[in-house]
CSV table of C-alpha atoms in Angstrom, one decimal:
chain,number,residue,atom,x,y,z
A,220,MET,CA,-71.4,4.0,19.1
A,221,SER,CA,-70.1,4.6,22.3
A,222,ASN,CA,-67.6,7.4,23.7
A,223,ASN,CA,-64.8,5.0,24.5
A,224,ASP,CA,-65.0,3.8,20.6
A,225,SER,CA,-65.2,7.6,19.7
A,226,GLU,CA,-62.5,8.4,21.4
A,227,LYS,CA,-60.2,5.3,20.0
A,228,ASN,CA,-61.0,6.1,16.5
A,229,LYS,CA,-60.1,9.6,17.4
A,230,ASN,CA,-57.0,8.4,18.5
A,231,ILE,CA,-56.4,6.0,16.2
A,232,GLY,CA,-57.2,8.9,13.1
A,233,ALA,CA,-54.9,11.1,15.1
A,234,GLU,CA,-52.0,8.6,15.1
A,235,SER,CA,-52.5,8.0,11.1
A,236,ASP,CA,-51.9,11.4,10.4
A,237,ALA,CA,-49.1,11.7,12.2
A,238,VAL,CA,-47.7,8.4,10.8
A,239,VAL,CA,-48.4,10.1,7.6
A,240,THR,CA,-46.8,13.3,8.2
A,241,LEU,CA,-43.9,11.6,9.4
A,242,SER,CA,-43.8,10.0,6.2
A,243,GLU,CA,-44.2,13.2,4.3
A,244,VAL,CA,-41.2,15.2,6.3
A,245,ARG,CA,-38.7,12.2,5.6
A,246,LEU,CA,-39.6,12.1,1.7
A,247,ASP,CA,-39.2,15.5,1.5
A,248,THR,CA,-35.9,15.3,3.8
A,249,GLU,CA,-35.1,12.5,1.3
A,250,GLU,CA,-35.8,14.4,-2.2
A,251,ALA,CA,-34.2,17.6,-0.8
A,252,ARG,CA,-30.7,15.6,-0.2
A,253,LYS,CA,-31.1,13.8,-3.7
A,254,ASP,CA,-31.8,17.4,-4.9
A,255,GLU,CA,-28.5,18.7,-3.3
A,256,ALA,CA,-26.3,15.8,-4.6
A,257,ASP,CA,-27.8,16.9,-7.8
A,258,ARG,CA,-27.1,20.4,-7.7
A,259,LYS,CA,-23.4,19.3,-6.2
A,260,ARG,CA,-22.7,16.7,-9.2
A,261,ALA,CA,-24.2,19.0,-11.8
A,262,ALA,CA,-21.7,21.9,-10.6
A,263,LYS,CA,-18.9,19.5,-10.5
A,264,TYR,CA,-19.6,18.5,-13.9
A,265,ARG,CA,-20.1,22.4,-15.3
A,266,MET,CA,-16.5,23.0,-13.9
A,267,MET,CA,-14.8,19.9,-15.8
A,268,THR,CA,-16.3,20.5,-18.9
A,269,GLU,CA,-16.8,24.3,-19.1
A,270,GLU,CA,-14.0,26.2,-16.5
A,271,LYS,CA,-10.3,27.1,-18.2
A,272,VAL,CA,-8.6,23.9,-18.5
A,273,PRO,CA,-5.2,24.9,-16.5
A,274,ASP,CA,-7.3,26.4,-14.0
A,275,VAL,CA,-9.3,23.1,-13.7
A,276,ILE,CA,-6.1,21.2,-13.4
A,277,VAL,CA,-4.3,23.5,-10.9
A,278,LYS,CA,-7.6,23.5,-8.9
A,279,LEU,CA,-7.8,19.6,-8.5
A,280,SER,CA,-3.9,19.1,-8.7
A,281,ILE,CA,-3.0,21.6,-5.3
A,282,PRO,CA,-4.7,19.1,-3.1
A,283,THR,CA,-3.6,15.7,-4.8
A,284,ILE,CA,0.2,16.8,-4.9
A,285,ILE,CA,-0.7,17.4,-1.5
A,286,SER,CA,-1.3,14.7,-0.8
A,287,MET,CA,1.0,12.5,-2.5
A,288,LEU,CA,3.5,14.0,-0.9
A,289,VAL,CA,2.1,13.7,2.5
A,290,THR,CA,2.1,10.2,1.4
A,291,ALA,CA,6.0,10.4,0.1
A,292,PHE,CA,7.3,12.0,3.7
A,293,TYR,CA,5.1,9.5,6.0
A,294,ASN,CA,6.1,6.3,4.1
A,295,SER,CA,9.9,7.5,4.5
A,296,ALA,CA,9.4,8.1,8.2
A,297,ASP,CA,9.6,4.7,8.5
A,298,THR,CA,12.9,5.2,7.0
A,299,PHE,CA,14.3,8.0,8.5
A,300,PHE,CA,13.1,6.7,12.2
A,301,VAL,CA,14.3,3.3,11.6
A,302,GLY,CA,17.6,4.8,9.9
A,303,ARG,CA,18.6,5.5,13.6
A,304,ILE,CA,18.6,2.0,14.9
A,305,SER,CA,21.3,0.1,12.2
A,306,ASN,CA,21.8,-0.7,8.7
A,307,SER,CA,20.2,-4.3,8.6
A,308,ALA,CA,16.6,-2.3,10.1
A,309,THR,CA,17.1,0.5,7.0
A,310,ALA,CA,17.9,-2.8,4.6
A,311,ALA,CA,14.4,-4.2,6.1
A,312,VAL,CA,12.0,-1.6,5.6
A,313,GLY,CA,14.0,-1.5,1.9
A,314,ILE,CA,13.3,-4.8,1.4
A,315,VAL,CA,9.5,-4.6,2.4
A,316,PHE,CA,8.9,-1.5,0.3
A,317,SER,CA,8.1,-4.2,-2.5
A,318,VAL,CA,5.3,-5.8,-0.3
A,319,MET,CA,3.9,-2.3,0.3
A,320,ALA,CA,4.1,-1.6,-3.6
A,321,ILE,CA,2.4,-5.0,-4.5
A,322,ILE,CA,-0.5,-4.0,-2.0
A,323,GLN,CA,-0.6,-0.6,-3.3
A,324,ALA,CA,-0.5,-1.7,-6.9
A,325,PHE,CA,-3.9,-4.3,-6.2
A,326,GLY,CA,-5.2,-0.9,-4.5
A,327,PHE,CA,-4.3,1.2,-7.7
A,328,MET,CA,-6.1,-1.1,-10.2
A,329,CYS,CA,-9.3,-1.4,-8.0
A,330,GLY,CA,-9.0,2.7,-7.2
A,331,HIS,CA,-8.1,3.8,-10.7
A,332,GLY,CA,-9.8,1.1,-12.7
A,333,SER,CA,-13.4,2.1,-11.1
A,334,GLY,CA,-12.4,5.6,-10.8
A,335,ASN,CA,-11.3,6.3,-14.3
A,336,TYR,CA,-15.0,4.4,-15.8
A,337,MET,CA,-16.7,6.3,-13.0
A,338,ALA,CA,-15.5,9.8,-14.2
A,339,ARG,CA,-16.1,8.8,-18.0
A,340,MET,CA,-19.6,7.8,-16.8
A,341,LEU,CA,-20.4,11.1,-14.5
A,342,GLY,CA,-19.7,13.1,-18.2
A,343,ALA,CA,-21.7,11.1,-20.2
A,344,GLY,CA,-24.3,11.6,-17.5
A,345,GLU,CA,-24.7,7.7,-16.2
A,346,THR,CA,-24.7,8.4,-12.6
A,347,LYS,CA,-26.5,4.7,-11.9
A,348,GLU,CA,-23.6,3.5,-13.7
A,349,ALA,CA,-20.8,5.0,-11.8
A,350,SER,CA,-22.7,4.4,-8.4
A,351,ASP,CA,-22.3,0.5,-9.4
A,352,THR,CA,-19.0,0.7,-10.5
A,353,ALA,CA,-17.5,2.3,-7.1
A,354,SER,CA,-19.1,0.0,-4.8
A,355,THR,CA,-17.9,-2.8,-7.0
A,356,GLY,CA,-14.2,-1.4,-7.3
A,357,PHE,CA,-14.3,-1.3,-3.2
A,358,ALA,CA,-15.8,-5.0,-3.0
A,359,MET,CA,-13.1,-5.9,-5.2
A,360,SER,CA,-10.0,-4.2,-3.1
A,361,LEU,CA,-11.4,-5.9,0.5
A,362,ILE,CA,-11.6,-9.6,-1.0
A,363,ILE,CA,-7.9,-9.0,-3.0
A,364,GLY,CA,-6.8,-7.5,0.0
A,365,ALA,CA,-7.6,-10.4,2.1
A,366,VAL,CA,-6.5,-13.3,-0.3
A,367,LEU,CA,-3.0,-11.1,-0.5
A,368,ALA,CA,-2.7,-11.0,3.6
A,369,ALA,CA,-3.5,-14.9,4.0
A,370,LEU,CA,-0.8,-16.2,1.3
A,371,GLY,CA,1.7,-13.6,2.2
A,372,ILE,CA,1.6,-14.1,6.1
A,373,PHE,CA,1.4,-17.8,5.3
A,374,PHE,CA,4.6,-17.8,3.4
A,375,ARG,CA,6.3,-15.1,5.3
A,376,GLU,CA,9.6,-16.6,5.7
A,377,GLU,CA,10.0,-17.4,1.8
A,378,LEU,CA,8.9,-14.1,0.4
A,379,ALA,CA,11.3,-12.8,2.6
A,380,VAL,CA,14.2,-14.5,0.9
A,381,VAL,CA,12.7,-13.8,-2.6
A,382,LEU,CA,12.4,-10.2,-1.5
A,383,GLY,CA,16.3,-10.3,-1.2
A,384,ALA,CA,16.7,-10.3,2.7
A,385,THR,CA,20.4,-11.5,4.1
A,386,LYS,CA,20.7,-13.5,7.2
A,387,THR,CA,21.3,-10.2,9.2
A,388,SER,CA,18.4,-8.5,7.8
A,389,MET,CA,16.1,-11.7,8.0
A,390,LYS,CA,14.6,-11.2,11.3
A,391,ASP,CA,13.3,-7.4,11.1
A,392,THR,CA,12.2,-8.1,7.3
A,393,ILE,CA,9.6,-10.4,8.7
A,394,ASP,CA,8.7,-8.7,11.7
A,395,TYR,CA,7.7,-5.6,9.6
A,396,MET,CA,6.4,-7.1,6.9
A,397,THR,CA,3.7,-9.6,9.1
A,398,ILE,CA,1.7,-6.1,10.3
A,399,ILE,CA,1.9,-4.5,6.9
A,400,LEU,CA,0.5,-8.0,5.6
A,401,LEU,CA,-2.2,-8.0,8.4
A,402,ALA,CA,-3.7,-3.8,7.7
A,403,ALA,CA,-3.6,-5.1,3.5
A,404,PRO,CA,-7.3,-5.2,3.3
A,405,VAL,CA,-7.9,-1.6,4.6
A,406,THR,CA,-4.5,-0.3,3.0
A,407,MET,CA,-5.8,-1.2,-0.6
A,408,ALA,CA,-9.5,-0.1,0.3
A,409,GLN,CA,-8.2,3.4,1.4
A,410,PHE,CA,-6.3,3.6,-2.0
A,411,VAL,CA,-9.6,3.0,-4.0
A,412,VAL,CA,-12.0,5.6,-1.6
A,413,ASN,CA,-8.8,8.2,-2.5
A,414,ASN,CA,-9.1,7.5,-5.9
A,415,GLN,CA,-12.7,7.3,-6.4
A,416,LEU,CA,-12.8,10.7,-4.7
A,417,ARG,CA,-10.1,12.1,-7.2
A,418,PHE,CA,-11.9,11.5,-10.3
A,419,GLN,CA,-15.3,12.7,-8.9
A,420,GLY,CA,-13.5,15.7,-8.7
A,421,SER,CA,-13.6,15.8,-4.6
A,422,ALA,CA,-9.5,16.2,-4.3
A,423,VAL,CA,-9.9,18.3,-0.8
A,424,TYR,CA,-11.7,15.0,0.8
A,425,ALA,CA,-9.1,12.4,-0.1
A,426,MET,CA,-6.6,15.2,0.7
A,427,VAL,CA,-7.6,15.4,4.1
A,428,GLY,CA,-7.8,11.8,4.7
A,429,LEU,CA,-4.1,11.0,3.4
A,430,MET,CA,-3.3,14.1,5.8
A,431,ALA,CA,-5.0,12.6,8.6
A,432,GLY,CA,-3.0,9.2,8.5
A,433,ALA,CA,0.2,10.9,7.8
A,434,VAL,CA,-0.1,12.8,10.7
A,435,ILE,CA,-1.1,10.0,12.9
A,436,ASN,CA,1.9,7.6,11.3
A,437,VAL,CA,4.9,10.1,12.0
A,438,ALA,CA,3.6,11.1,15.8
A,439,LEU,CA,3.4,7.0,16.4
A,440,ASP,CA,6.9,6.1,14.7
A,441,PRO,CA,9.2,8.2,17.6
A,442,LEU,CA,6.6,6.6,19.8
A,443,PHE,CA,6.4,3.3,19.0
A,444,ILE,CA,10.0,2.6,18.0
A,445,PHE,CA,11.5,4.1,20.5
A,446,GLY,CA,9.4,4.9,23.2
A,447,PHE,CA,8.0,1.4,23.3
A,448,HIS,CA,11.4,-0.2,22.0
A,449,MET,CA,9.4,-1.9,19.5
A,450,GLY,CA,12.3,-1.5,17.1
A,451,VAL,CA,10.8,-2.2,13.3
A,452,ARG,CA,7.6,-3.9,14.5
A,453,GLY,CA,6.8,-0.4,16.1
A,454,ALA,CA,7.6,1.2,12.5
A,455,ALA,CA,4.9,-1.1,10.8
A,456,LEU,CA,2.3,-0.3,13.2
A,457,ALA,CA,2.5,2.9,13.0
A,458,THR,CA,2.0,2.8,9.5
A,459,ALA,CA,-1.0,0.1,9.9
A,460,SER,CA,-2.5,2.8,12.2
A,461,GLY,CA,-1.9,5.7,10.2
A,462,GLN,CA,-3.7,3.7,7.1
A,463,LEU,CA,-6.4,2.4,9.3
A,464,ILE,CA,-7.2,6.1,10.3
A,465,SER,CA,-7.0,7.7,6.5
A,466,PHE,CA,-9.4,4.8,5.5
A,467,ILE,CA,-12.1,6.3,8.0
A,468,VAL,CA,-11.8,9.2,7.3
A,469,LEU,CA,-12.2,8.7,3.6
A,470,PHE,CA,-15.1,6.8,3.8
A,471,ILE,CA,-16.8,9.4,5.7
A,472,GLY,CA,-15.4,12.0,3.2
A,473,SER,CA,-16.9,9.8,0.4
A,474,ARG,CA,-20.6,10.4,2.1
A,475,LYS,CA,-20.5,13.9,1.9
A,476,GLY,CA,-20.5,16.9,-0.7
A,477,GLY,CA,-22.8,15.2,-3.7
A,478,ASN,CA,-20.5,12.5,-3.6
A,479,ILE,CA,-21.2,8.7,-5.1
A,480,LYS,CA,-22.4,7.1,-1.9
A,481,MET,CA,-21.0,3.0,-2.1
A,482,HIS,CA,-23.8,0.6,-0.9
A,483,LEU,CA,-23.5,-3.5,-0.8
A,484,ARG,CA,-26.7,-3.6,-3.1
A,485,ASN,CA,-24.9,-2.0,-5.9
A,486,VAL,CA,-22.0,-4.7,-5.8
A,487,HIS,CA,-22.1,-6.2,-9.2
A,488,LEU,CA,-19.2,-8.7,-9.7
A,489,ASN,CA,-19.7,-9.7,-13.1
A,490,PHE,CA,-18.0,-9.9,-16.1
A,491,HIS,CA,-19.1,-6.6,-17.4
A,492,TYR,CA,-18.0,-4.6,-13.8
A,493,ILE,CA,-14.8,-6.6,-13.7
A,494,LYS,CA,-13.9,-5.8,-17.7
A,495,GLU,CA,-14.2,-2.1,-17.1
A,496,ILE,CA,-12.2,-1.8,-13.9
A,497,LEU,CA,-9.6,-3.9,-15.1
A,498,ASN,CA,-8.9,-1.8,-18.6
A,499,GLY,CA,-8.5,0.8,-16.4
A,500,GLY,CA,-6.8,-0.4,-13.3
A,501,LEU,CA,-4.3,-2.8,-15.2
A,502,PRO,CA,-1.9,0.0,-16.3
A,503,SER,CA,-1.7,1.0,-12.5
A,504,LEU,CA,-1.3,-2.4,-11.6
A,505,PHE,CA,1.1,-3.4,-13.8
A,506,ARG,CA,3.7,-0.3,-12.9
A,507,GLN,CA,3.3,-0.8,-9.3
A,508,GLY,CA,3.7,-4.6,-9.7
A,509,LEU,CA,6.4,-4.5,-12.1
A,510,ALA,CA,7.9,-1.7,-9.3
A,511,ALA,CA,7.7,-3.9,-6.9
A,512,ALA,CA,9.6,-7.0,-9.0
A,513,ALA,CA,12.1,-4.3,-9.5
A,514,THR,CA,12.6,-3.6,-6.0
A,515,MET,CA,13.3,-7.4,-5.4
A,516,LEU,CA,15.9,-7.9,-8.2
A,517,LEU,CA,17.3,-3.9,-7.0
A,518,ASN,CA,17.4,-5.2,-3.6
A,519,SER,CA,19.2,-9.0,-4.5
A,520,ALA,CA,21.4,-7.5,-6.7
A,521,SER,CA,22.8,-4.9,-4.4
A,522,GLY,CA,22.9,-7.5,-1.3
A,523,ARG,CA,24.8,-9.5,-3.4
A,524,LEU,CA,27.3,-7.1,-4.5
A,525,GLY,CA,27.5,-4.5,-1.3
A,526,GLY,CA,25.7,-6.2,1.5
A,527,ASP,CA,23.3,-4.2,3.7
A,528,ALA,CA,25.0,-1.0,3.0
A,529,ALA,CA,24.2,-1.2,-0.7
A,530,ILE,CA,20.6,-2.3,0.2
A,531,ALA,CA,20.2,0.4,2.2
A,532,GLY,CA,21.6,3.4,0.1
A,533,MET,CA,19.5,1.9,-2.8
A,534,SER,CA,16.7,2.1,-0.8
A,535,ILE,CA,17.0,5.8,0.2
A,536,VAL,CA,17.9,6.8,-3.6
A,537,SER,CA,14.3,5.2,-4.2
A,538,ARG,CA,12.6,6.8,-1.5
A,539,THR,CA,13.8,10.0,-2.6
A,540,MET,CA,13.0,9.5,-5.9
A,541,LEU,CA,9.1,8.7,-4.7
A,542,ILE,CA,9.5,11.9,-3.0
A,543,VAL,CA,10.1,13.9,-6.2
A,544,SER,CA,8.0,12.0,-8.6
A,545,CYS,CA,4.9,12.0,-6.1
A,546,ALA,CA,4.8,15.8,-7.0
A,547,LEU,CA,4.6,15.1,-10.6
A,548,ILE,CA,2.2,12.6,-9.9
A,549,GLY,CA,-0.3,14.3,-8.0
A,550,PHE,CA,0.2,17.4,-10.8
A,551,GLY,CA,-0.8,14.3,-12.7
A,552,GLN,CA,-4.0,13.3,-11.0
A,553,GLY,CA,-5.4,16.4,-11.1
A,554,PHE,CA,-5.5,16.0,-14.9
A,555,GLN,CA,-7.3,12.6,-15.0
A,556,PRO,CA,-10.8,13.7,-14.0
A,557,VAL,CA,-10.3,16.3,-16.3
A,558,CYS,CA,-9.5,13.9,-18.9
A,559,SER,CA,-11.8,11.6,-17.8
A,560,PHE,CA,-14.5,13.8,-18.1
A,561,ASN,CA,-14.0,15.5,-21.0
A,562,TYR,CA,-13.5,12.3,-23.0
A,563,GLY,CA,-16.8,11.2,-21.5
A,564,ALA,CA,-18.8,14.1,-22.5
A,565,GLY,CA,-17.1,14.3,-26.1
A,566,LEU,CA,-14.7,17.0,-25.3
A,567,LYS,CA,-11.1,15.9,-26.9
A,568,ASN,CA,-9.8,19.2,-27.9
A,569,ARG,CA,-9.8,19.6,-23.5
A,570,VAL,CA,-8.2,16.4,-23.5
A,571,ARG,CA,-5.7,17.2,-25.5
A,572,GLN,CA,-4.6,20.8,-23.8
A,573,GLY,CA,-4.5,19.3,-20.7
A,574,TYR,CA,-1.9,17.1,-21.6
A,575,PHE,CA,0.5,19.5,-23.3
A,576,PHE,CA,0.1,21.6,-20.6
A,577,CYS,CA,0.8,19.2,-18.0
A,578,VAL,CA,3.9,17.7,-19.8
A,579,ARG,CA,5.7,21.7,-20.0
A,580,ILE,CA,5.1,22.3,-16.1
A,581,GLY,CA,6.3,18.7,-15.6
A,582,THR,CA,9.4,18.9,-17.4
A,583,VAL,CA,10.4,22.3,-15.7
A,584,PHE,CA,9.6,21.4,-12.8
A,585,LEU,CA,11.9,17.8,-12.7
A,586,SER,CA,14.3,19.8,-14.3
A,587,VAL,CA,15.0,22.3,-11.1
A,588,MET,CA,14.8,19.0,-9.1
A,589,ALA,CA,17.2,17.4,-11.0
A,590,VAL,CA,20.0,20.1,-10.4
A,591,LEU,CA,19.0,20.1,-6.7
A,592,CYS,CA,19.4,16.0,-6.4
A,593,TYR,CA,22.5,16.0,-8.3
A,594,VAL,CA,24.2,19.0,-6.6
A,595,PHE,CA,23.2,17.8,-2.8
A,596,SER,CA,23.2,13.8,-3.6
A,597,ALA,CA,25.6,13.0,-1.2
A,598,GLN,CA,23.7,15.3,1.9
A,599,ILE,CA,19.9,13.7,0.7
A,600,VAL,CA,21.4,9.8,1.6
A,601,ARG,CA,23.4,11.1,4.7
A,602,PHE,CA,20.0,12.5,6.3
A,603,PHE,CA,18.5,9.4,6.0
A,604,ARG,CA,21.7,7.4,7.2
A,605,ASN,CA,24.6,8.8,8.7
A,606,SER,CA,26.9,5.6,7.2
A,607,ASP,CA,29.9,6.1,4.4
A,608,ASP,CA,29.3,3.0,3.6
A,609,VAL,CA,25.8,3.5,2.3
A,610,VAL,CA,26.2,7.4,1.4
A,611,ALA,CA,29.3,6.2,-1.0
A,612,VAL,CA,26.7,3.8,-3.3
A,613,GLY,CA,23.3,6.0,-2.6
A,614,LYS,CA,25.3,9.2,-4.0
A,615,VAL,CA,26.0,7.9,-7.2
A,616,ALA,CA,23.1,6.1,-7.8
A,617,LEU,CA,20.9,9.8,-6.8
A,618,ARG,CA,23.1,11.5,-9.3
A,619,TYR,CA,22.7,9.2,-12.6
A,620,GLN,CA,18.8,9.3,-11.7
A,621,ALA,CA,18.6,13.0,-11.9
A,622,VAL,CA,20.2,13.3,-15.1
A,623,THR,CA,17.2,11.4,-16.4
A,624,LEU,CA,14.6,12.6,-14.3
A,625,PRO,CA,13.2,15.5,-16.6
A,626,LEU,CA,12.2,13.0,-18.7
A,627,MET,CA,9.6,11.0,-16.2
A,628,ALA,CA,6.9,14.3,-17.2
A,629,THR,CA,6.4,12.7,-20.5
A,630,ILE,CA,6.7,9.1,-19.5
A,631,VAL,CA,3.7,9.5,-16.5
A,632,ILE,CA,1.7,12.2,-18.4
A,633,THR,CA,1.3,10.1,-21.0
A,634,ASN,CA,-0.1,6.8,-19.3
A,635,MET,CA,-2.0,8.9,-17.2
A,636,LEU,CA,-3.6,10.1,-20.4
A,637,LEU,CA,-4.2,6.7,-22.5
A,638,GLN,CA,-5.5,5.3,-18.7
A,639,SER,CA,-7.7,8.0,-18.2
A,640,ILE,CA,-9.6,7.6,-22.1
A,641,GLY,CA,-9.5,3.6,-21.9
A,642,MET,CA,-7.0,2.7,-24.0
A,643,GLY,CA,-5.8,0.0,-21.7
A,644,VAL,CA,-3.1,-1.9,-24.0
A,645,ARG,CA,-1.1,1.3,-24.8
A,646,ALA,CA,-1.2,2.8,-20.9
A,647,SER,CA,0.1,-0.8,-20.0
A,648,VAL,CA,2.9,-0.7,-21.9
A,649,THR,CA,3.7,2.7,-20.8
A,650,ALA,CA,3.0,1.8,-17.5
A,651,SER,CA,5.1,-1.5,-17.7
A,652,ALA,CA,8.2,0.2,-19.6
A,653,ARG,CA,10.2,1.9,-16.8
A,654,SER,CA,10.0,-0.8,-13.9
A,655,GLY,CA,9.4,-3.7,-16.2
A,656,ILE,CA,10.3,-3.7,-20.0
A,657,PHE,CA,13.5,-1.8,-19.7
A,658,PHE,CA,14.4,-1.9,-16.1
A,659,ILE,CA,14.6,-6.1,-15.0
A,660,PRO,CA,16.8,-6.7,-18.0
A,661,LEU,CA,19.3,-4.3,-17.1
A,662,ILE,CA,19.4,-4.9,-13.5
A,663,LEU,CA,19.8,-9.0,-14.5
A,664,THR,CA,22.8,-8.1,-16.9
A,665,LEU,CA,24.7,-4.8,-16.1
A,666,PRO,CA,25.7,-5.7,-13.0
A,667,HIS,CA,27.4,-8.9,-13.6
A,668,PHE,CA,29.6,-6.8,-16.4
A,669,PHE,CA,30.0,-3.6,-14.0
A,670,GLY,CA,29.5,-4.5,-10.6
A,671,ILE,CA,27.7,-2.0,-8.5
A,672,THR,CA,27.7,0.7,-11.1
A,673,GLY,CA,25.5,-1.5,-13.0
A,674,VAL,CA,23.3,-1.7,-10.2
A,675,GLU,CA,23.6,2.3,-9.7
A,676,VAL,CA,23.3,3.1,-13.4
A,677,SER,CA,20.2,0.7,-14.5
A,678,GLN,CA,17.1,2.7,-13.2
A,679,ALA,CA,18.6,5.8,-15.8
A,680,ILE,CA,18.6,4.2,-18.5
A,681,ALA,CA,15.6,2.3,-18.4
A,682,ASP,CA,14.2,6.3,-17.8
A,683,ALA,CA,15.8,7.3,-21.2
A,684,CYS,CA,14.4,4.0,-22.9
A,685,ALA,CA,10.9,4.2,-21.4
A,686,PHE,CA,10.7,7.9,-22.7
A,687,ILE,CA,12.1,6.7,-26.1
A,688,LEU,CA,9.0,4.4,-26.0
A,689,ALA,CA,6.2,6.4,-25.0
A,690,ILE,CA,6.4,9.1,-28.0
A,691,PRO,CA,5.3,7.0,-30.8
A,692,LEU,CA,2.7,5.3,-28.7
A,693,VAL,CA,1.2,9.1,-27.8
A,694,VAL,CA,1.6,10.7,-30.6
A,695,PRO,CA,-1.2,9.2,-33.0
A,696,VAL,CA,-3.6,9.5,-29.6
A,697,LEU,CA,-2.7,13.0,-29.7
A,698,ARG,CA,-3.7,13.9,-33.5
A,699,GLY,CA,-6.9,11.9,-33.0
A,700,LEU,CA,-7.7,13.9,-29.9
A,701,LYS,CA,-7.0,17.1,-32.5
A,702,LYS,CA,-10.4,18.6,-33.6
A,703,PRO,CA,-12.5,21.8,-33.8
A,704,MET,CA,-13.2,23.0,-30.4
A,705,GLU,CA,-16.7,22.1,-29.0
A,706,ALA,CA,-18.9,24.7,-28.2
A,707,SER,CA,-18.8,24.3,-24.7
A,708,ALA,CA,-15.1,24.5,-24.4
A,709,GLY,CA,-15.5,28.5,-25.8
A,710,ASN,CA,-13.8,29.7,-22.2
A,711,GLU,CA,-10.3,27.7,-22.9
A,712,THR,CA,-7.0,29.4,-23.6
């Protein structure tokens, strides 16, 4: 063998050794990452199933409460800034709120459905099943969002009429709605990633993502509306920009901290995963979808009896109640992953304990907020729109809703319990009660007999009826959860 051949063989051997070494390094790195992710998942599991239930709920609910309040405030930012333009512009934002609620409904369906099942699978130690569910729920949201955007834009004029737009608010409604619809796929995907993070116990990542979008929205609202003189189109563009930034931050967060990572290869649009996602997500779809339908009927009745001022007044009340209820929902969302994890792990007594803890705290909080809303009703409405006609309608409706506000704690937490443990039918009934089963018949009948007063009082009566319905639905479930405390629950108080 020549010297050249010998040298070549040495080089080939060195290169082979380098390739092997590089492969070993990569393998070691991947193993280290996998071990770190497994360690973090194990730590989350211990937190969910072994720490004191109230402590875990509070720990998880603080970032979710902040997230929900931030979301409510930046959703109300459009109402605040547009309220400086005109009654018709304020009415348009309130009218399109129904479209936003529909988009949110499908986003929550995919997010809550996949998140609930994920959490139960993680509690049962089925990481692969949880991973496939996450990817499938995300893919479903993009597909549904694209379909909603296409249909909504194609029929936007007809949709504006159905939503309750008047002749004076029609143009603003279409302008605002078109941009909101274009952003529907990203908006829905953002809701999915946010909820999946929450159900894995990564509430801080979820909070950071929502807050990033909120900052962008609030900052861009005055710039686009007044600086660039875009009016309601500027408000919609600011909202869409905030949703996009929120999605980007949340998606990055979903790939950190031992969270389940979504991959295209894990998408399985088959009967099994769709069924599980729908079972856990349909209650959210019913709740949000019926809320959208209720808002349409509310706007229609308000516009018929009091014009744009009445629509604006009722829209402001709805946004105010949204801000208050978001704090309760955020608190309940701290309960949901605890509920799903422990139910999946067979620790049912911890589920029951968490339910009563949340109902007690929620009722006290809403009682305080009810007093404030009743006493300062006129000032709250005038903050959004300084118009006597708007305040006249809004303050009365806000006082009526304040009376029944404390009952919402039982309604909301009951729905979250039933949904999180996979009782889809009962959860769908409780989710549909407030805005659908009771409110829709009331808003269709009471205004015919009592005029604008019928509009103002309908939601309060619906809330009282929803509370009465929730009790017999949840009591048998709570009795079934009342079992001897498992060994791993020894740290409970």
